[in-house]
CSV table of C-alpha atoms and ligand atoms in Angstrom, one decimal:
chain,number,residue,atom,x,y,z
T,1,MET,CA,13.6,9.9,24.8
T,2,LYS,CA,10.0,9.9,25.8
T,3,ASN,CA,7.8,8.3,23.1
T,4,ILE,CA,9.0,4.8,22.7
T,5,LEU,CA,7.9,2.5,19.9
T,6,ILE,CA,8.1,-1.2,20.9
T,7,THR,CA,7.5,-3.5,18.0
T,8,GLY,CA,6.3,-7.1,18.6
T,9,GLY,CA,5.2,-6.1,22.1
T,10,ALA,CA,2.4,-8.7,22.1
T,11,GLY,CA,4.8,-11.6,21.7
T,12,PHE,CA,6.8,-13.4,24.4
T,13,ILE,CA,9.9,-11.2,25.0
T,14,GLY,CA,8.1,-8.0,23.8
T,15,SER,CA,5.4,-8.3,26.4
T,16,HIS,CA,7.9,-8.5,29.2
T,17,VAL,CA,9.7,-5.4,27.8
T,18,VAL,CA,6.4,-3.5,27.4
T,19,ARG,CA,5.4,-4.3,31.0
T,20,LEU,CA,8.8,-3.3,32.4
T,21,PHE,CA,8.8,0.0,30.6
T,22,ILE,CA,5.1,0.8,31.5
T,23,ASN,CA,5.8,0.2,35.2
T,24,LYS,CA,9.2,1.7,35.4
T,25,TYR,CA,8.7,4.8,33.2
T,26,PRO,CA,5.4,6.5,33.9
T,27,ASP,CA,6.6,9.6,32.1
T,28,TYR,CA,7.1,7.7,28.8
T,29,LYS,CA,4.5,7.0,26.2
T,30,ILE,CA,4.9,3.3,25.3
T,31,VAL,CA,3.5,2.5,21.8
T,32,ASN,CA,3.2,-1.2,21.3
T,33,LEU,CA,3.0,-2.0,17.6
T,34,ASP,CA,2.2,-5.5,16.7
T,35,LYS,CA,0.5,-7.3,13.7
T,36,LEU,CA,-0.9,-10.0,16.1
T,37,THR,CA,0.3,-12.9,14.0
T,38,TYR,CA,-0.3,-16.4,15.5
T,39,ALA,CA,2.4,-15.5,18.0
T,40,GLY,CA,1.0,-12.2,19.1
T,41,ASN,CA,-1.4,-12.3,22.1
T,42,LEU,CA,-2.8,-9.3,23.9
T,43,ALA,CA,-3.7,-11.6,26.8
T,44,ASN,CA,0.1,-11.3,27.6
T,45,LEU,CA,-0.5,-7.7,28.6
T,46,LYS,CA,-3.9,-7.9,30.3
T,47,ASP,CA,-2.5,-6.5,33.6
T,48,VAL,CA,-1.2,-3.3,32.0
T,49,GLU,CA,-3.5,-2.7,29.0
T,50,ASN,CA,-5.4,0.2,30.7
T,51,ARG,CA,-2.4,2.2,31.9
T,52,PRO,CA,-2.4,5.9,30.8
T,53,ASN,CA,1.2,5.7,29.4
T,54,TYR,CA,0.3,2.8,27.0
T,55,VAL,CA,-1.1,2.6,23.5
T,56,PHE,CA,-1.6,-0.5,21.3
T,57,VAL,CA,-1.4,-0.2,17.5
T,58,LYS,CA,-2.3,-3.2,15.3
T,59,ALA,CA,-0.1,-2.9,12.3
T,60,ASP,CA,2.4,-4.7,10.0
T,61,ILE,CA,6.0,-3.5,10.1
T,62,CYS,CA,6.2,-4.2,6.4
T,63,ASP,CA,3.6,-1.4,5.8
T,64,TYR,CA,6.0,1.5,5.3
T,65,ASP,CA,3.3,4.2,4.9
T,66,LYS,CA,1.8,3.0,8.2
T,67,MET,CA,5.2,3.1,9.9
T,68,LEU,CA,5.7,6.7,8.7
T,69,GLU,CA,2.2,7.6,10.1
T,70,VAL,CA,3.0,6.0,13.5
T,71,PHE,CA,6.3,7.9,13.8
T,72,GLU,CA,4.6,11.2,13.0
T,73,GLN,CA,1.4,10.6,15.1
T,74,TYR,CA,3.2,9.6,18.3
T,75,ASP,CA,6.3,11.7,17.8
T,76,ILE,CA,8.5,8.6,18.2
T,77,ASP,CA,12.0,9.3,19.4
T,78,GLY,CA,13.1,5.8,20.4
T,79,VAL,CA,12.5,2.3,18.9
T,80,ILE,CA,12.9,-1.1,20.5
T,81,HIS,CA,12.4,-3.5,17.6
T,82,LEU,CA,11.4,-7.0,18.5
T,83,ALA,CA,8.7,-7.9,15.9
T,84,ALA,CA,9.8,-10.9,13.9
T,85,GLU,CA,9.0,-14.4,12.9
T,86,SER,CA,10.9,-16.3,15.5
T,87,HIS,CA,10.5,-20.0,15.2
T,88,VAL,CA,13.2,-22.0,13.4
T,89,ASP,CA,10.9,-25.0,12.5
T,90,ARG,CA,8.4,-22.6,10.8
T,91,SER,CA,11.3,-21.0,8.8
T,92,ILE,CA,12.3,-24.3,7.4
T,93,LYS,CA,8.7,-24.8,6.0
T,94,ASP,CA,8.1,-21.2,5.0
T,95,PRO,CA,11.3,-19.1,4.5
T,96,PHE,CA,9.5,-16.4,2.5
T,97,THR,CA,7.5,-15.1,5.5
T,98,PHE,CA,10.7,-14.9,7.4
T,99,ALA,CA,12.5,-12.8,4.7
T,100,LYS,CA,9.5,-10.6,4.4
T,101,THR,CA,8.9,-9.8,8.1
T,102,ASN,CA,12.4,-10.0,9.4
T,103,VAL,CA,14.3,-8.3,6.6
T,104,MET,CA,11.7,-6.1,4.7
T,105,GLY,CA,9.9,-5.2,7.9
T,106,THR,CA,13.1,-4.1,9.6
T,107,LEU,CA,14.0,-2.1,6.5
T,108,SER,CA,10.7,-0.4,6.4
T,109,LEU,CA,11.1,0.6,10.1
T,110,LEU,CA,14.6,1.8,9.5
T,111,GLN,CA,13.6,4.0,6.6
T,112,ALA,CA,10.6,5.4,8.5
T,113,ALA,CA,13.0,6.4,11.4
T,114,LYS,CA,15.5,7.9,9.0
T,115,VAL,CA,12.9,9.9,7.0
T,116,THR,CA,11.1,11.1,10.1
T,117,TRP,CA,14.2,12.0,12.1
T,118,ASP,CA,15.8,13.5,9.0
T,119,GLY,CA,19.3,13.9,10.4
T,120,HIS,CA,18.2,15.2,13.8
T,121,TRP,CA,19.7,12.4,15.7
T,122,ASP,CA,20.0,14.0,19.1
T,123,ASN,CA,18.2,11.9,21.7
T,124,LYS,CA,17.0,9.5,19.1
T,125,ARG,CA,17.7,5.8,19.2
T,126,PHE,CA,16.9,2.7,17.1
T,127,TYR,CA,17.5,-0.5,19.1
T,128,HIS,CA,17.3,-3.8,17.2
T,129,ILE,CA,16.9,-7.0,19.1
T,130,SER,CA,18.7,-10.0,17.5
T,131,THR,CA,19.7,-13.5,18.3
T,132,ASP,CA,22.8,-15.5,18.9
T,133,GLU,CA,21.7,-17.8,16.0
T,134,VAL,CA,23.3,-15.4,13.5
T,135,TYR,CA,26.7,-16.6,14.7
T,136,GLY,CA,26.0,-20.2,13.5
T,137,ALA,CA,26.9,-23.1,15.7
T,138,LEU,CA,29.8,-23.9,18.0
T,139,GLU,CA,31.5,-27.3,18.3
T,140,LEU,CA,30.8,-29.7,21.2
T,141,THR,CA,34.4,-30.2,22.1
T,142,LYS,CA,33.7,-31.2,25.7
T,143,PRO,CA,30.5,-33.2,25.5
T,144,GLU,CA,31.0,-35.1,28.8
T,145,GLY,CA,30.9,-33.7,32.4
T,146,ASN,CA,29.8,-30.3,33.4
T,147,PRO,CA,29.3,-27.2,31.1
T,148,PRO,CA,30.7,-25.4,29.3
T,149,TYR,CA,30.5,-28.1,26.6
T,150,GLY,CA,33.1,-26.5,24.4
T,151,ASP,CA,36.1,-24.2,24.4
T,152,LYS,CA,34.6,-21.4,22.3
T,153,PHE,CA,31.9,-18.9,22.9
T,154,PHE,CA,30.1,-16.4,20.7
T,155,THR,CA,31.6,-12.9,21.2
T,156,GLU,CA,30.6,-9.6,19.5
T,157,ASP,CA,33.4,-10.3,17.1
T,158,THR,CA,32.3,-13.7,16.0
T,159,LYS,CA,31.8,-14.0,12.2
T,160,TYR,CA,28.1,-14.3,11.1
T,161,GLN,CA,27.4,-17.8,9.8
T,162,PRO,CA,23.7,-18.3,10.0
T,163,HIS,CA,22.3,-21.8,9.0
T,164,SER,CA,18.5,-21.7,9.2
T,165,PRO,CA,16.2,-19.4,7.1
T,166,TYR,CA,15.3,-17.8,10.4
T,167,SER,CA,18.8,-16.9,11.4
T,168,ALA,CA,19.7,-15.9,7.8
T,169,ALA,CA,16.8,-13.4,7.9
T,170,LYS,CA,17.8,-12.1,11.3
T,171,ALA,CA,21.4,-11.8,10.2
T,172,SER,CA,20.3,-9.8,7.1
T,173,SER,CA,18.2,-7.5,9.3
T,174,ASP,CA,21.3,-6.9,11.6
T,175,HIS,CA,23.3,-5.9,8.5
T,176,PHE,CA,20.6,-3.4,7.4
T,177,VAL,CA,20.6,-1.9,10.9
T,178,ARG,CA,24.4,-1.4,10.9
T,179,ALA,CA,24.3,-0.2,7.3
T,180,PHE,CA,21.8,2.6,8.3
T,181,HIS,CA,24.2,3.7,10.9
T,182,ASP,CA,27.3,3.6,8.7
T,183,THR,CA,25.6,5.2,5.7
T,184,TYR,CA,23.1,7.7,7.1
T,185,GLY,CA,24.3,8.1,10.7
T,186,LEU,CA,21.1,6.6,12.2
T,187,PRO,CA,21.8,6.1,15.9
T,188,THR,CA,21.5,2.3,16.2
T,189,VAL,CA,22.3,-0.4,18.8
T,190,VAL,CA,22.1,-4.2,18.2
T,191,THR,CA,22.0,-6.9,20.8
T,192,ASN,CA,22.3,-10.7,20.2
T,193,CYS,CA,20.7,-12.8,22.9
T,194,SER,CA,20.7,-16.5,23.7
T,195,ASN,CA,17.5,-18.7,24.3
T,196,ASN,CA,15.0,-17.1,26.6
T,197,TYR,CA,12.6,-18.9,28.8
T,198,GLY,CA,9.8,-17.8,31.2
T,199,PRO,CA,6.0,-17.0,31.2
T,200,TYR,CA,4.1,-16.1,28.0
T,201,GLN,CA,6.3,-18.0,25.6
T,202,PHE,CA,4.3,-19.5,22.6
T,203,PRO,CA,4.0,-23.2,23.2
T,204,GLU,CA,5.7,-24.3,20.0
T,205,LYS,CA,9.0,-23.6,21.7
T,206,LEU,CA,10.7,-26.4,23.7
T,207,ILE,CA,10.0,-25.4,27.3
T,208,PRO,CA,6.3,-24.4,27.3
T,209,LEU,CA,5.5,-27.2,24.8
T,210,PHE,CA,7.1,-29.8,27.0
T,211,ILE,CA,5.5,-28.5,30.2
T,212,ASN,CA,2.1,-28.6,28.6
T,213,ASN,CA,2.7,-32.1,27.1
T,214,ILE,CA,3.7,-33.5,30.4
T,215,ARG,CA,0.6,-32.1,32.0
T,216,HIS,CA,-1.5,-33.8,29.3
T,217,ASP,CA,0.5,-37.1,29.4
T,218,LYS,CA,1.6,-36.5,25.7
T,219,PRO,CA,4.9,-37.5,24.1
T,220,LEU,CA,7.9,-35.2,24.4
T,221,PRO,CA,9.5,-35.0,20.9
T,222,VAL,CA,13.2,-34.7,21.4
T,223,TYR,CA,15.0,-33.9,18.1
T,224,GLY,CA,17.9,-36.2,17.2
T,225,LYS,CA,19.7,-37.6,20.2
T,226,GLY,CA,18.9,-34.6,22.4
T,227,GLU,CA,22.6,-33.6,22.5
T,228,ASN,CA,22.2,-30.1,21.1
T,229,VAL,CA,23.2,-27.4,23.6
T,230,ARG,CA,21.4,-24.1,24.3
T,231,ASP,CA,22.3,-21.3,26.6
T,232,TRP,CA,19.2,-20.3,28.6
T,233,LEU,CA,18.3,-16.9,30.1
T,234,PHE,CA,15.2,-15.9,32.1
T,235,VAL,CA,13.2,-13.6,30.0
T,236,GLU,CA,12.9,-10.9,32.7
T,237,ASP,CA,16.7,-10.7,32.8
T,238,HIS,CA,16.7,-10.1,29.0
T,239,ALA,CA,14.1,-7.4,29.5
T,240,ARG,CA,16.3,-5.8,32.2
T,241,ALA,CA,19.3,-5.9,29.8
T,242,ILE,CA,17.2,-4.3,27.1
T,243,ASP,CA,16.3,-1.4,29.5
T,244,ILE,CA,20.0,-0.8,30.4
T,245,ILE,CA,21.2,-1.0,26.8
T,246,PHE,CA,18.4,1.2,25.5
T,247,HIS,CA,19.3,3.9,28.0
T,248,LYS,CA,23.1,3.5,28.4
T,249,GLY,CA,24.4,1.5,25.5
T,250,LYS,CA,26.8,3.2,23.1
T,251,ILE,CA,25.6,4.1,19.6
T,252,ALA,CA,26.7,1.7,16.8
T,253,GLU,CA,27.7,-0.9,19.4
T,254,THR,CA,26.8,-4.6,19.6
T,255,TYR,CA,26.2,-6.3,22.9
T,256,ASN,CA,25.8,-10.0,23.4
T,257,ILE,CA,23.3,-11.1,26.1
T,258,GLY,CA,23.5,-14.5,27.7
T,259,GLY,CA,23.4,-16.4,31.0
T,260,PHE,CA,26.5,-18.6,30.9
T,261,ASN,CA,23.9,-21.3,31.3
T,262,GLU,CA,24.4,-24.2,28.9
T,263,TRP,CA,22.2,-27.2,28.9
T,264,LYS,CA,22.0,-30.3,26.6
T,265,ASN,CA,18.4,-30.6,25.5
T,266,ILE,CA,18.0,-34.0,27.0
T,267,ASP,CA,19.3,-32.8,30.4
T,268,LEU,CA,17.0,-29.8,30.3
T,269,VAL,CA,14.0,-32.0,29.4
T,270,LYS,CA,14.8,-34.2,32.5
T,271,VAL,CA,14.8,-31.1,34.7
T,272,ILE,CA,11.5,-30.0,33.3
T,273,ILE,CA,10.1,-33.5,33.9
T,274,LYS,CA,11.4,-33.5,37.5
T,275,THR,CA,10.0,-30.1,38.2
T,276,VAL,CA,6.5,-30.7,36.7
T,277,ASP,CA,6.2,-34.2,38.3
T,278,LYS,CA,7.2,-32.7,41.7
T,279,ILE,CA,4.6,-29.9,41.5
T,280,LEU,CA,1.8,-32.3,40.2
T,281,GLY,CA,2.6,-34.8,43.0
T,282,ASN,CA,3.7,-37.5,40.6
T,283,PRO,CA,6.4,-40.0,41.7
T,284,GLU,CA,9.9,-38.9,40.7
T,285,GLY,CA,10.8,-39.9,37.1
T,286,TYR,CA,7.1,-40.7,36.3
T,287,SER,CA,6.9,-38.7,33.1
T,288,GLU,CA,10.3,-39.8,31.7
T,289,LYS,CA,8.3,-42.5,29.8
T,290,LEU,CA,7.0,-39.6,27.6
T,291,ILE,CA,10.5,-38.9,26.1
T,292,THR,CA,10.3,-39.7,22.4
T,293,TYR,CA,13.3,-39.3,20.1
T,294,VAL,CA,12.2,-38.0,16.7
T,295,THR,CA,13.8,-37.1,13.4
T,296,ASP,CA,16.3,-34.3,13.9
T,297,ARG,CA,15.6,-30.7,12.8
T,298,ALA,CA,17.2,-30.0,9.4
T,299,GLY,CA,20.4,-28.1,9.8
T,300,HIS,CA,20.1,-28.3,13.6
T,301,ASP,CA,22.8,-26.1,15.2
T,302,LEU,CA,24.8,-28.1,17.7
T,303,ARG,CA,25.7,-25.6,20.4
T,304,TYR,CA,25.1,-22.0,21.3
T,305,ALA,CA,27.0,-20.3,24.1
T,306,ILE,CA,27.2,-16.6,24.6
T,307,ASP,CA,30.0,-14.6,26.1
T,308,SER,CA,28.3,-11.6,27.7
T,309,THR,CA,31.5,-10.2,29.4
T,310,LYS,CA,31.3,-7.0,27.4
T,311,LEU,CA,27.8,-6.2,28.7
T,312,LYS,CA,28.9,-7.0,32.3
T,313,ASN,CA,32.1,-4.9,32.2
T,314,GLU,CA,30.7,-1.9,30.3
T,315,LEU,CA,27.2,-1.6,31.6
T,316,GLY,CA,27.2,-3.8,34.7
T,317,TRP,CA,24.4,-6.2,33.7
T,318,GLU,CA,24.4,-9.8,35.0
T,319,PRO,CA,21.6,-12.4,35.1
T,320,SER,CA,19.8,-12.3,38.4
T,321,LEU,CA,18.2,-15.7,38.6
T,322,GLN,CA,19.7,-19.1,39.1
T,323,PHE,CA,18.4,-21.6,36.5
T,324,GLU,CA,16.8,-23.9,39.1
T,325,GLU,CA,14.8,-21.0,40.5
T,326,GLY,CA,13.9,-19.7,37.1
T,327,ILE,CA,12.7,-23.0,35.7
T,328,GLU,CA,10.6,-23.7,38.8
T,329,LYS,CA,9.0,-20.3,38.5
T,330,THR,CA,8.4,-20.9,34.8
T,331,VAL,CA,6.8,-24.4,35.3
T,332,ARG,CA,4.6,-23.0,38.1
T,333,TRP,CA,3.4,-20.1,35.9
T,334,TYR,CA,2.4,-22.5,33.0
T,335,LEU,CA,0.6,-24.9,35.4
T,336,ASP,CA,-1.2,-22.0,37.1
T,337,ASN,CA,-2.2,-20.4,33.8
T,338,GLN,CA,-3.7,-23.3,32.0
T,339,GLU,CA,-6.5,-21.1,30.6
T,340,TRP,CA,-3.9,-18.9,28.8
T,341,MET,CA,-2.4,-22.1,27.4
T,342,ASP,CA,-5.7,-23.7,26.4
T,343,ASN,CA,-6.8,-20.6,24.6
T,344,ILE,CA,-3.7,-21.0,22.3
T,345,THR,CA,-3.5,-24.7,21.9
T,346,SER,CA,-7.2,-25.4,21.2
T,347,GLY,CA,-8.8,-24.7,17.8
T,348,GLU,CA,-6.8,-23.4,14.8
T,349,TYR,CA,-3.4,-23.8,16.4
T,350,GLU,CA,-4.1,-27.5,17.2
T,351,LYS,CA,-4.9,-28.1,13.6
T,352,TYR,CA,-1.7,-26.3,12.5
T,353,TYR,CA,0.4,-28.3,14.9
T,354,GLU,CA,-1.0,-31.6,13.8
T,355,SER,CA,-0.5,-30.7,10.1
T,356,MET,CA,3.1,-29.8,10.8
T,357,TYR,CA,4.2,-32.5,13.3
T,358,GLY,CA,1.6,-35.2,13.2
T,359,ASN,CA,-0.1,-36.2,16.4
T,360,ARG,CA,2.8,-35.9,18.9
Y,1,NAD,P1,7.5,-14.1,19.4
Y,1,NAD,O1,7.3,-14.9,18.1
Y,1,NAD,O2,6.9,-14.6,20.7
Y,1,NAD,O3,6.8,-12.7,19.1
Y,1,NAD,C1,7.0,-12.0,17.9
Y,1,NAD,C2,5.9,-10.8,17.9
Y,1,NAD,O4,6.1,-10.1,16.7
Y,1,NAD,C3,4.5,-11.3,17.9
Y,1,NAD,O5,3.7,-10.6,18.8
Y,1,NAD,C4,4.0,-11.1,16.5
Y,1,NAD,O6,2.6,-10.8,16.4
Y,1,NAD,C5,4.8,-9.9,16.1
Y,1,NAD,N1,5.0,-9.8,14.7
Y,1,NAD,C6,5.4,-10.8,13.8
Y,1,NAD,N2,5.4,-10.3,12.5
Y,1,NAD,C7,5.0,-9.0,12.6
Y,1,NAD,C8,4.9,-8.0,11.6
Y,1,NAD,N3,5.1,-8.2,10.3
Y,1,NAD,N4,4.5,-6.7,12.0
Y,1,NAD,C9,4.3,-6.5,13.4
Y,1,NAD,N5,4.4,-7.4,14.3
Y,1,NAD,C10,4.8,-8.6,13.9
Y,1,NAD,O7,9.0,-13.8,19.5
Y,1,NAD,P2,10.0,-13.7,20.7
Y,1,NAD,O8,10.5,-15.0,21.1
Y,1,NAD,O9,9.3,-12.8,21.7
Y,1,NAD,O10,11.2,-12.9,20.0
Y,1,NAD,C11,11.2,-11.5,19.9
Y,1,NAD,C12,12.4,-11.0,19.3
Y,1,NAD,O11,13.5,-11.4,20.0
Y,1,NAD,C13,12.6,-11.5,17.9
Y,1,NAD,O12,13.2,-10.5,17.1
Y,1,NAD,C14,13.6,-12.7,18.0
Y,1,NAD,O13,14.4,-12.9,16.9
Y,1,NAD,C15,14.4,-12.1,19.2
Y,1,NAD,N6,15.1,-13.2,20.0
Y,1,NAD,C16,14.3,-14.2,20.6
Y,1,NAD,C17,14.9,-15.1,21.5
Y,1,NAD,C18,14.1,-16.2,22.1
Y,1,NAD,O14,14.7,-17.0,22.8
Y,1,NAD,N7,12.8,-16.2,22.0
Y,1,NAD,C19,16.3,-15.0,21.8
Y,1,NAD,C20,17.0,-13.9,21.1
Y,1,NAD,C21,16.4,-13.0,20.3
Y,2,DAU,O1,19.1,-18.8,20.5
Y,2,DAU,C1,18.0,-17.9,20.4
Y,2,DAU,C2,16.9,-18.5,19.7
Y,2,DAU,O2,16.3,-19.4,20.6
Y,2,DAU,C3,15.9,-17.4,19.2
Y,2,DAU,O3,16.5,-16.6,18.3
Y,2,DAU,C4,14.6,-18.1,18.6
Y,2,DAU,O4,13.7,-17.1,18.3
Y,2,DAU,C5,14.1,-19.0,19.6
Y,2,DAU,O5,13.0,-19.7,19.1
Y,2,DAU,C6,15.1,-20.1,20.1
Y,2,DAU,O6,15.5,-21.0,19.0
Y,2,DAU,P1,15.7,-22.5,19.2
Y,2,DAU,O7,15.5,-23.2,18.0
Y,2,DAU,O8,17.0,-22.8,20.0
Y,2,DAU,O9,14.5,-22.8,20.3
Y,2,DAU,P2,13.4,-24.0,20.4
Y,2,DAU,O10,12.6,-23.8,21.7
Y,2,DAU,O11,12.6,-24.2,19.1
Y,2,DAU,O12,14.3,-25.3,20.5
Y,2,DAU,C7,15.3,-25.4,21.6
Y,2,DAU,C8,16.1,-26.7,21.4
Y,2,DAU,O13,15.2,-27.8,21.5
Y,2,DAU,C9,16.6,-26.8,20.0
Y,2,DAU,O14,17.9,-27.5,20.0
Y,2,DAU,C10,15.6,-27.7,19.2
Y,2,DAU,C11,15.1,-28.6,20.4
Y,2,DAU,N1,13.7,-29.0,20.3
Y,2,DAU,C12,12.7,-28.1,20.0
Y,2,DAU,C13,11.4,-28.4,19.9
Y,2,DAU,C14,10.4,-27.3,19.7
Y,2,DAU,C15,13.3,-30.4,20.4
Y,2,DAU,O15,14.2,-31.2,20.6
Y,2,DAU,N2,12.0,-30.7,20.3
Y,2,DAU,C16,11.0,-29.8,20.1
Y,2,DAU,O16,9.8,-30.1,20.0
């Protein structure tokens, strides 16, 4: 495979994947296709935008004719599909956009791949990036002490049981991808990953939002009691897994990707506070006063925890970063890149955020 279509490459994870592929594979042509929704930001790729092996195409994955044109024009033989609406809170307010992009957009890409490749599957690959949220929620059977906080983990065989409109739409897209393999023979791979953190994440998500709020002495809105558990993975480790699976993963397989790194939200928030305060030179615990418990997210999944043993055993991938190191790196990046943050949080986005959440 030489001409790789990466969708959603101007978003958080996509930009890390695009950067990795541009740097690591100078012989490939990397076509980054992105609609540039509120979450897409070409500033995420400033350092690589002039590379000879890189092209940016502004397009909507729901535009089937355009997808056909892109497949033909760039002679695409591999797809890494990340484009999606990705924020659970937005999906609760506006489920239609999620069904449209995540389901119909994925279907339009699948059909374009099928029609263009037309049964010539050799050296072709359609890799769909999904989430652990499709599996639903795990119980918190061991809420005290050290993680893991329960006996069960999500494996590749866990039944799909999505709860939010976001995860329902992602689950539906996963089913379409597998259906295109089973029905037409399209060479597909699916991965389901846990929560990512790191540079360039849109600041409506917990970690960048809270780092920025601490910096501006603003409240930190913790949903419910802060007892929900997420399994956090450094985004560059996810990008590395995507590279390995894209090249070596078996057709029609599913791989779970996760860090065996469970955190209760409130404990994570305290680590973020400690790290930001240390770097800003504040006394220890100074910003804990900003913690504000707010109404819980509707249908808030209690615990996610991924078992990524299959990926480790079959393809040798493991997370490279310890969480303490990753979170410090992440906090420093956001504090050092305040201009990147300000460009997003000023103007239109600020108005949206206030209309959605009030003046938090
Ligand atoms: P993001 O919201 O930061 O980026 C999404 C990108 O997709 C943006 O650049 C946006 O402009 C683009 N996009 C949206 N709709 C589009 C459309 N109709 N046509 C073309 N482009 C469109 O998302 P992210 O956090 O980087 O997530 C990327 C993918 O990884 C998603 O599929 C998500 O479900 C999955 N995922 C995310 C996480 C996570 O923790 N962030 C974990 C597991 C899986
Ligand atoms: O598990 C993978 C998923 O992780 C991805 O598929 C999604 O695209 C990604 O957005 C993420 O979903 P979450 O809902 O887990 O991430 P978020 O950062 O929105 O929230 C993390 C946890 O923090 C969650 O339990 C809700 C809570 N939270 C979040 C926000 C934004 C708060 O308590 N307060 C907040 O303001």
